[in-house]
Amino acid sequence: DTGVSQNPRHKITKRGQNVTFRCDPISEHNRLYWYRQTLGQGPEFLTYFQNEAQLEKSRLLSDRFSAERPKGSFSTLEIQRTEQGDSAMYLCASSSRTLGTEAFFGQGTRLTVV
Amino acid sequence: GQQVMQIPQYQHVQEGEDFTTYCNSSTTLSNIQWYKQRPGGHPVFLIQLVKSGEVKKQKRLTFQFGEAKKNSSLHITATQTTDVGTYFCAGFRQAGTALIFGKGTTLSVSS
């Protein structure tokens, strides 16, 4: 399967714990996005990488959230000191260099904070 | 910051009726994309519009990009039960910026 891969698919954690999610984009894609989606809402932009550079980060993103994309390949999203409000589906998407090409989404990681 | 709004939030139709969802941006967009998300699935790309006033068709789906490049619409003719899902518009403010999604319109179809 050469699509966008996200791990784990599900994560249940206790409030206050740290969690880390991984995204493996389509290999030739240089753009990588992280979104958060809650029930009945659209994907909410979190952050965006072009190669290894983090070009944009949502102002809604607290300092408990951090993302990396070492070497411009896979990416990780870490949430520190999780809160119940962090419960959501975390989606990763990738696209190619050319402006406006379609974003391919992974299946997402569903986080539940108890 | 850039906001992309969609209306209506929900729409229920009888099979065979038409459906339209509207997308409006607070800023001019370099282009706009439409995605469909089936229940339990992830967003899947449908189409991209780039030019002012552009109209594209995919079978029963018609997509329009406004003259000012700040609004767009998706029209489905003679809906089918397979059209069920949530339709999102998404846009780039300018080249090299992030892809921002609207909140979506959820379509339900009864036969």
PDB file of C-alpha atoms in Angstrom:
ATOM      1  CA  ASP A   1       0.000   0.000   0.000  1.00  0.00           C
ATOM      2  CA  THR A   2       1.598   3.292  -1.061  1.00  0.00           C
ATOM      3  CA  GLY A   3      -0.912   5.588   0.614  1.00  0.00           C
ATOM      4  CA  VAL A   4      -0.499   7.760   3.692  1.00  0.00           C
ATOM      5  CA  SER A   5       0.008   5.617   6.770  1.00  0.00           C
ATOM      6  CA  GLN A   6      -0.749   6.677  10.333  1.00  0.00           C
ATOM      7  CA  ASN A   7       0.067   4.892  13.563  1.00  0.00           C
ATOM      8  CA  PRO A   8      -1.424   4.025  15.893  1.00  0.00           C
ATOM      9  CA  ARG A   9      -4.992   3.910  14.622  1.00  0.00           C
ATOM     10  CA  HIS A  10      -6.380   4.273  18.119  1.00  0.00           C
ATOM     11  CA  LYS A  11      -4.914   5.597  21.345  1.00  0.00           C
ATOM     12  CA  ILE A  12      -6.503   5.748  24.766  1.00  0.00           C
ATOM     13  CA  THR A  13      -4.540   7.667  27.350  1.00  0.00           C
ATOM     14  CA  LYS A  14      -5.027   9.081  30.797  1.00  0.00           C
ATOM     15  CA  ARG A  15      -5.247  12.796  31.267  1.00  0.00           C
ATOM     16  CA  GLY A  16      -1.816  14.297  31.834  1.00  0.00           C
ATOM     17  CA  GLN A  17       0.081  11.678  29.842  1.00  0.00           C
ATOM     18  CA  ASN A  18       2.102  12.435  26.737  1.00  0.00           C
ATOM     19  CA  VAL A  19       1.249  10.821  23.407  1.00  0.00           C
ATOM     20  CA  THR A  20       3.044  10.663  20.061  1.00  0.00           C
ATOM     21  CA  PHE A  21       1.561   9.860  16.683  1.00  0.00           C
ATOM     22  CA  ARG A  22       3.402   8.977  13.505  1.00  0.00           C
ATOM     23  CA  CYS A  23       2.585   9.727   9.880  1.00  0.00           C
ATOM     24  CA  ASP A  24       4.317   8.212   6.857  1.00  0.00           C
ATOM     25  CA  PRO A  25       3.380  10.240   3.774  1.00  0.00           C
ATOM     26  CA  ILE A  26       3.389   9.102   0.164  1.00  0.00           C
ATOM     27  CA  SER A  27       7.084   8.833  -0.610  1.00  0.00           C
ATOM     28  CA  GLU A  28       7.395  11.489  -3.326  1.00  0.00           C
ATOM     29  CA  HIS A  29       5.246  14.053  -1.526  1.00  0.00           C
ATOM     30  CA  ASN A  30       7.110  16.969  -0.014  1.00  0.00           C
ATOM     31  CA  ARG A  31       4.145  18.623   1.735  1.00  0.00           C
ATOM     32  CA  LEU A  32       2.726  17.184   4.919  1.00  0.00           C
ATOM     33  CA  TYR A  33      -0.214  18.450   6.941  1.00  0.00           C
ATOM     34  CA  TRP A  34      -1.616  17.630  10.351  1.00  0.00           C
ATOM     35  CA  TYR A  35      -5.291  18.246  11.072  1.00  0.00           C
ATOM     36  CA  ARG A  36      -7.584  17.564  13.999  1.00  0.00           C
ATOM     37  CA  GLN A  37     -11.192  16.589  13.428  1.00  0.00           C
ATOM     38  CA  THR A  38     -14.008  16.254  15.949  1.00  0.00           C
ATOM     39  CA  LEU A  39     -17.456  14.871  15.290  1.00  0.00           C
ATOM     40  CA  GLY A  40     -19.462  17.015  12.916  1.00  0.00           C
ATOM     41  CA  GLN A  41     -16.594  19.387  12.187  1.00  0.00           C
ATOM     42  CA  GLY A  42     -14.227  19.883   9.302  1.00  0.00           C
ATOM     43  CA  PRO A  43     -10.515  19.114   9.506  1.00  0.00           C
ATOM     44  CA  GLU A  44      -8.976  21.833  11.669  1.00  0.00           C
ATOM     45  CA  PHE A  45      -5.509  22.848  10.498  1.00  0.00           C
ATOM     46  CA  LEU A  46      -2.728  22.237  13.020  1.00  0.00           C
ATOM     47  CA  THR A  47       0.564  22.498  11.168  1.00  0.00           C
ATOM     48  CA  TYR A  48       2.198  22.179   7.753  1.00  0.00           C
ATOM     49  CA  PHE A  49       5.623  21.034   6.569  1.00  0.00           C
ATOM     50  CA  GLN A  50       7.351  21.467   3.264  1.00  0.00           C
ATOM     51  CA  ASN A  51      10.157  18.925   3.311  1.00  0.00           C
ATOM     52  CA  GLU A  52      11.645  19.182   6.814  1.00  0.00           C
ATOM     53  CA  ALA A  53      10.679  22.818   7.348  1.00  0.00           C
ATOM     54  CA  GLN A  54       7.633  23.589   9.463  1.00  0.00           C
ATOM     55  CA  LEU A  55       6.163  26.494   7.496  1.00  0.00           C
ATOM     56  CA  GLU A  56       2.938  27.155   9.360  1.00  0.00           C
ATOM     57  CA  LYS A  57       1.493  26.388  12.739  1.00  0.00           C
ATOM     58  CA  SER A  58      -2.040  27.206  13.780  1.00  0.00           C
ATOM     59  CA  ARG A  59      -2.408  29.931  16.375  1.00  0.00           C
ATOM     60  CA  LEU A  60      -4.992  27.668  17.975  1.00  0.00           C
ATOM     61  CA  LEU A  61      -2.270  25.150  18.722  1.00  0.00           C
ATOM     62  CA  SER A  62      -1.114  25.364  22.306  1.00  0.00           C
ATOM     63  CA  ASP A  63       2.498  24.882  23.300  1.00  0.00           C
ATOM     64  CA  ARG A  64       1.599  21.360  24.436  1.00  0.00           C
ATOM     65  CA  PHE A  65       1.567  20.352  20.775  1.00  0.00           C
ATOM     66  CA  SER A  66       4.749  19.867  18.791  1.00  0.00           C
ATOM     67  CA  ALA A  67       5.450  18.303  15.424  1.00  0.00           C
ATOM     68  CA  GLU A  68       8.594  17.279  13.650  1.00  0.00           C
ATOM     69  CA  ARG A  69       9.520  15.996  10.240  1.00  0.00           C
ATOM     70  CA  PRO A  70      13.159  14.981  10.366  1.00  0.00           C
ATOM     71  CA  LYS A  71      14.777  14.528   6.953  1.00  0.00           C
ATOM     72  CA  GLY A  72      11.533  15.472   5.267  1.00  0.00           C
ATOM     73  CA  SER A  73      10.123  11.973   5.406  1.00  0.00           C
ATOM     74  CA  PHE A  74       7.837  10.733   8.189  1.00  0.00           C
ATOM     75  CA  SER A  75       6.399  13.123  10.741  1.00  0.00           C
ATOM     76  CA  THR A  76       5.497  12.874  14.415  1.00  0.00           C
ATOM     77  CA  LEU A  77       2.938  14.845  16.372  1.00  0.00           C
ATOM     78  CA  GLU A  78       3.372  14.937  20.135  1.00  0.00           C
ATOM     79  CA  ILE A  79       0.840  16.129  22.646  1.00  0.00           C
ATOM     80  CA  GLN A  80       2.161  16.734  26.136  1.00  0.00           C
ATOM     81  CA  ARG A  81       0.044  16.707  29.301  1.00  0.00           C
ATOM     82  CA  THR A  82      -3.054  15.585  27.434  1.00  0.00           C
ATOM     83  CA  GLU A  83      -6.432  17.034  28.354  1.00  0.00           C
ATOM     84  CA  GLN A  84      -9.914  15.650  27.713  1.00  0.00           C
ATOM     85  CA  GLY A  85     -10.438  18.362  25.113  1.00  0.00           C
ATOM     86  CA  ASP A  86      -7.640  16.823  23.057  1.00  0.00           C
ATOM     87  CA  SER A  87      -9.852  13.822  22.284  1.00  0.00           C
ATOM     88  CA  ALA A  88     -10.317  13.842  18.514  1.00  0.00           C
ATOM     89  CA  MET A  89      -9.285  12.217  15.266  1.00  0.00           C
ATOM     90  CA  TYR A  90      -5.827  13.375  14.199  1.00  0.00           C
ATOM     91  CA  LEU A  91      -5.440  13.304  10.441  1.00  0.00           C
ATOM     92  CA  CYS A  92      -2.276  13.491   8.401  1.00  0.00           C
ATOM     93  CA  ALA A  93      -2.250  14.384   4.714  1.00  0.00           C
ATOM     94  CA  SER A  94       0.452  14.758   2.094  1.00  0.00           C
ATOM     95  CA  SER A  95       0.699  16.364  -1.323  1.00  0.00           C
ATOM     96  CA  SER A  96       3.309  17.089  -3.952  1.00  0.00           C
ATOM     97  CA  ARG A  97       5.320  20.256  -4.620  1.00  0.00           C
ATOM     98  CA  THR A  98       3.114  21.701  -7.313  1.00  0.00           C
ATOM     99  CA  LEU A  99       0.655  24.212  -5.928  1.00  0.00           C
ATOM    100  CA  GLY A 100      -2.799  22.925  -5.427  1.00  0.00           C
ATOM    101  CA  THR A 101      -2.368  19.252  -5.986  1.00  0.00           C
ATOM    102  CA  GLU A 102      -4.709  17.061  -4.077  1.00  0.00           C
ATOM    103  CA  ALA A 103      -4.068  16.167  -0.464  1.00  0.00           C
ATOM    104  CA  PHE A 104      -4.082  12.455   0.295  1.00  0.00           C
ATOM    105  CA  PHE A 105      -5.264  11.655   3.778  1.00  0.00           C
ATOM    106  CA  GLY A 106      -4.334   8.803   6.063  1.00  0.00           C
ATOM    107  CA  GLN A 107      -6.906   6.863   8.042  1.00  0.00           C
ATOM    108  CA  GLY A 108      -6.198   8.961  11.106  1.00  0.00           C
ATOM    109  CA  THR A 109      -5.357   8.302  14.741  1.00  0.00           C
ATOM    110  CA  ARG A 110      -8.301   8.455  17.102  1.00  0.00           C
ATOM    111  CA  LEU A 111      -7.232   9.788  20.484  1.00  0.00           C
ATOM    112  CA  THR A 112      -9.366   9.320  23.568  1.00  0.00           C
ATOM    113  CA  VAL A 113      -8.255  11.027  26.761  1.00  0.00           C
ATOM    114  CA  VAL A 114      -9.873   9.604  29.886  1.00  0.00           C
TER     115      VAL A 114
ATOM    116  CA  GLY B   1      -6.809  34.519   9.931  1.00  0.00           C
ATOM    117  CA  GLN B   2      -8.314  32.916   6.895  1.00  0.00           C
ATOM    118  CA  GLN B   3     -11.760  31.404   7.373  1.00  0.00           C
ATOM    119  CA  VAL B   4     -13.688  29.166   5.042  1.00  0.00           C
ATOM    120  CA  MET B   5     -17.398  28.869   5.713  1.00  0.00           C
ATOM    121  CA  GLN B   6     -19.917  26.443   4.267  1.00  0.00           C
ATOM    122  CA  ILE B   7     -23.688  26.376   4.215  1.00  0.00           C
ATOM    123  CA  PRO B   8     -25.855  24.575   4.914  1.00  0.00           C
ATOM    124  CA  GLN B   9     -24.361  22.471   7.693  1.00  0.00           C
ATOM    125  CA  TYR B  10     -26.811  19.638   7.040  1.00  0.00           C
ATOM    126  CA  GLN B  11     -29.108  18.782   4.144  1.00  0.00           C
ATOM    127  CA  HIS B  12     -31.528  15.919   3.788  1.00  0.00           C
ATOM    128  CA  VAL B  13     -33.023  15.135   0.392  1.00  0.00           C
ATOM    129  CA  GLN B  14     -35.129  12.475  -1.222  1.00  0.00           C
ATOM    130  CA  GLU B  15     -33.311  10.381  -3.781  1.00  0.00           C
ATOM    131  CA  GLY B  16     -33.553  12.085  -7.145  1.00  0.00           C
ATOM    132  CA  GLU B  17     -33.664  15.624  -5.752  1.00  0.00           C
ATOM    133  CA  ASP B  18     -30.880  18.097  -6.364  1.00  0.00           C
ATOM    134  CA  PHE B  19     -28.415  19.328  -3.724  1.00  0.00           C
ATOM    135  CA  THR B  20     -26.188  22.392  -3.489  1.00  0.00           C
ATOM    136  CA  THR B  21     -23.568  23.406  -0.936  1.00  0.00           C
ATOM    137  CA  TYR B  22     -21.945  26.826  -0.823  1.00  0.00           C
ATOM    138  CA  CYS B  23     -18.474  27.792   0.296  1.00  0.00           C
ATOM    139  CA  ASN B  24     -17.307  31.322   1.182  1.00  0.00           C
ATOM    140  CA  SER B  25     -13.861  32.521   2.126  1.00  0.00           C
ATOM    141  CA  SER B  26     -12.982  35.649   4.092  1.00  0.00           C
ATOM    142  CA  THR B  27      -9.992  36.140   1.786  1.00  0.00           C
ATOM    143  CA  THR B  28      -9.258  35.621  -1.884  1.00  0.00           C
ATOM    144  CA  LEU B  29      -8.144  32.081  -2.628  1.00  0.00           C
ATOM    145  CA  SER B  30      -5.471  31.050  -5.099  1.00  0.00           C
ATOM    146  CA  ASN B  31      -7.512  27.927  -5.783  1.00  0.00           C
ATOM    147  CA  ILE B  32     -10.182  25.812  -4.168  1.00  0.00           C
ATOM    148  CA  GLN B  33     -10.549  22.088  -3.726  1.00  0.00           C
ATOM    149  CA  TRP B  34     -13.528  19.914  -2.833  1.00  0.00           C
ATOM    150  CA  TYR B  35     -13.387  16.731  -0.787  1.00  0.00           C
ATOM    151  CA  LYS B  36     -15.919  14.083   0.209  1.00  0.00           C
ATOM    152  CA  GLN B  37     -15.824  12.184   3.474  1.00  0.00           C
ATOM    153  CA  ARG B  38     -17.989   9.120   3.872  1.00  0.00           C
ATOM    154  CA  PRO B  39     -19.147   8.181   7.384  1.00  0.00           C
ATOM    155  CA  GLY B  40     -16.234   6.595   9.215  1.00  0.00           C
ATOM    156  CA  GLY B  41     -13.822   7.472   6.420  1.00  0.00           C
ATOM    157  CA  HIS B  42     -11.277  10.144   5.662  1.00  0.00           C
ATOM    158  CA  PRO B  43     -11.587  13.059   3.222  1.00  0.00           C
ATOM    159  CA  VAL B  44     -11.091  12.103  -0.412  1.00  0.00           C
ATOM    160  CA  PHE B  45     -10.250  14.637  -3.105  1.00  0.00           C
ATOM    161  CA  LEU B  46     -12.920  15.365  -5.713  1.00  0.00           C
ATOM    162  CA  ILE B  47     -11.711  18.311  -7.776  1.00  0.00           C
ATOM    163  CA  GLN B  48      -9.691  21.526  -7.892  1.00  0.00           C
ATOM    164  CA  LEU B  49     -10.722  24.872  -9.367  1.00  0.00           C
ATOM    165  CA  VAL B  50      -8.104  27.494 -10.169  1.00  0.00           C
ATOM    166  CA  LYS B  51      -9.470  30.138 -12.530  1.00  0.00           C
ATOM    167  CA  SER B  52     -11.915  32.898 -11.702  1.00  0.00           C
ATOM    168  CA  GLY B  53     -15.403  31.879 -12.841  1.00  0.00           C
ATOM    169  CA  GLU B  54     -14.315  28.322 -13.593  1.00  0.00           C
ATOM    170  CA  VAL B  55     -16.962  25.618 -13.909  1.00  0.00           C
ATOM    171  CA  LYS B  56     -16.154  21.909 -13.916  1.00  0.00           C
ATOM    172  CA  LYS B  57     -18.409  18.890 -14.157  1.00  0.00           C
ATOM    173  CA  GLN B  58     -17.998  15.322 -13.000  1.00  0.00           C
ATOM    174  CA  LYS B  59     -21.006  13.305 -14.114  1.00  0.00           C
ATOM    175  CA  ARG B  60     -23.827  14.587 -11.874  1.00  0.00           C
ATOM    176  CA  LEU B  61     -21.566  16.976  -9.912  1.00  0.00           C
ATOM    177  CA  THR B  62     -21.015  20.584 -11.006  1.00  0.00           C
ATOM    178  CA  PHE B  63     -18.413  22.769  -9.324  1.00  0.00           C
ATOM    179  CA  GLN B  64     -18.117  26.553  -9.669  1.00  0.00           C
ATOM    180  CA  PHE B  65     -15.475  29.044  -8.560  1.00  0.00           C
ATOM    181  CA  GLY B  66     -16.649  32.605  -8.100  1.00  0.00           C
ATOM    182  CA  GLU B  67     -15.442  35.543 -10.173  1.00  0.00           C
ATOM    183  CA  ALA B  68     -13.795  37.113  -7.137  1.00  0.00           C
ATOM    184  CA  LYS B  69     -12.236  33.765  -6.143  1.00  0.00           C
ATOM    185  CA  LYS B  70     -13.805  34.026  -2.687  1.00  0.00           C
ATOM    186  CA  ASN B  71     -16.694  31.616  -3.100  1.00  0.00           C
ATOM    187  CA  SER B  72     -17.510  28.283  -4.655  1.00  0.00           C
ATOM    188  CA  SER B  73     -20.394  25.866  -4.965  1.00  0.00           C
ATOM    189  CA  LEU B  74     -20.995  22.176  -5.523  1.00  0.00           C
ATOM    190  CA  HIS B  75     -24.255  21.092  -7.118  1.00  0.00           C
ATOM    191  CA  ILE B  76     -25.374  17.474  -7.365  1.00  0.00           C
ATOM    192  CA  THR B  77     -28.133  16.671  -9.819  1.00  0.00           C
ATOM    193  CA  ALA B  78     -30.547  13.822  -9.081  1.00  0.00           C
ATOM    194  CA  THR B  79     -28.926  12.631  -5.864  1.00  0.00           C
ATOM    195  CA  GLN B  80     -28.359   8.945  -5.219  1.00  0.00           C
ATOM    196  CA  THR B  81     -27.842   7.107  -1.935  1.00  0.00           C
ATOM    197  CA  THR B  82     -24.169   6.765  -2.854  1.00  0.00           C
ATOM    198  CA  ASP B  83     -23.849  10.562  -2.573  1.00  0.00           C
ATOM    199  CA  VAL B  84     -24.271  10.369   1.204  1.00  0.00           C
ATOM    200  CA  GLY B  85     -21.392  11.929   3.129  1.00  0.00           C
ATOM    201  CA  THR B  86     -19.876  15.226   4.127  1.00  0.00           C
ATOM    202  CA  TYR B  87     -18.609  17.581   1.447  1.00  0.00           C
ATOM    203  CA  PHE B  88     -15.786  19.952   2.314  1.00  0.00           C
ATOM    204  CA  CYS B  89     -14.316  22.840   0.418  1.00  0.00           C
ATOM    205  CA  ALA B  90     -10.706  23.723   1.096  1.00  0.00           C
ATOM    206  CA  GLY B  91      -8.536  26.547  -0.141  1.00  0.00           C
ATOM    207  CA  PHE B  92      -5.036  27.941  -0.308  1.00  0.00           C
ATOM    208  CA  ARG B  93      -4.716  31.612   0.565  1.00  0.00           C
ATOM    209  CA  GLN B  94      -1.637  31.803  -1.647  1.00  0.00           C
ATOM    210  CA  ALA B  95       1.125  29.598  -2.963  1.00  0.00           C
ATOM    211  CA  GLY B  96       3.079  27.804  -0.285  1.00  0.00           C
ATOM    212  CA  THR B  97       0.501  28.269   2.444  1.00  0.00           C
ATOM    213  CA  ALA B  98      -1.562  25.703   4.271  1.00  0.00           C
ATOM    214  CA  LEU B  99      -4.754  24.100   2.956  1.00  0.00           C
ATOM    215  CA  ILE B 100      -7.664  25.339   5.078  1.00  0.00           C
ATOM    216  CA  PHE B 101     -10.938  23.414   5.229  1.00  0.00           C
ATOM    217  CA  GLY B 102     -14.489  24.551   5.734  1.00  0.00           C
ATOM    218  CA  LYS B 103     -16.708  22.843   8.311  1.00  0.00           C
ATOM    219  CA  GLY B 104     -18.489  20.855   5.614  1.00  0.00           C
ATOM    220  CA  THR B 105     -22.036  20.092   4.546  1.00  0.00           C
ATOM    221  CA  THR B 106     -23.404  16.704   5.522  1.00  0.00           C
ATOM    222  CA  LEU B 107     -25.768  15.219   2.966  1.00  0.00           C
ATOM    223  CA  SER B 108     -28.230  12.473   3.759  1.00  0.00           C
ATOM    224  CA  VAL B 109     -30.372  10.862   1.086  1.00  0.00           C
ATOM    225  CA  SER B 110     -33.462   8.767   1.627  1.00  0.00           C
ATOM    226  CA  SER B 111     -34.768   6.383  -1.002  1.00  0.00           C
TER     227      SER B 111
END
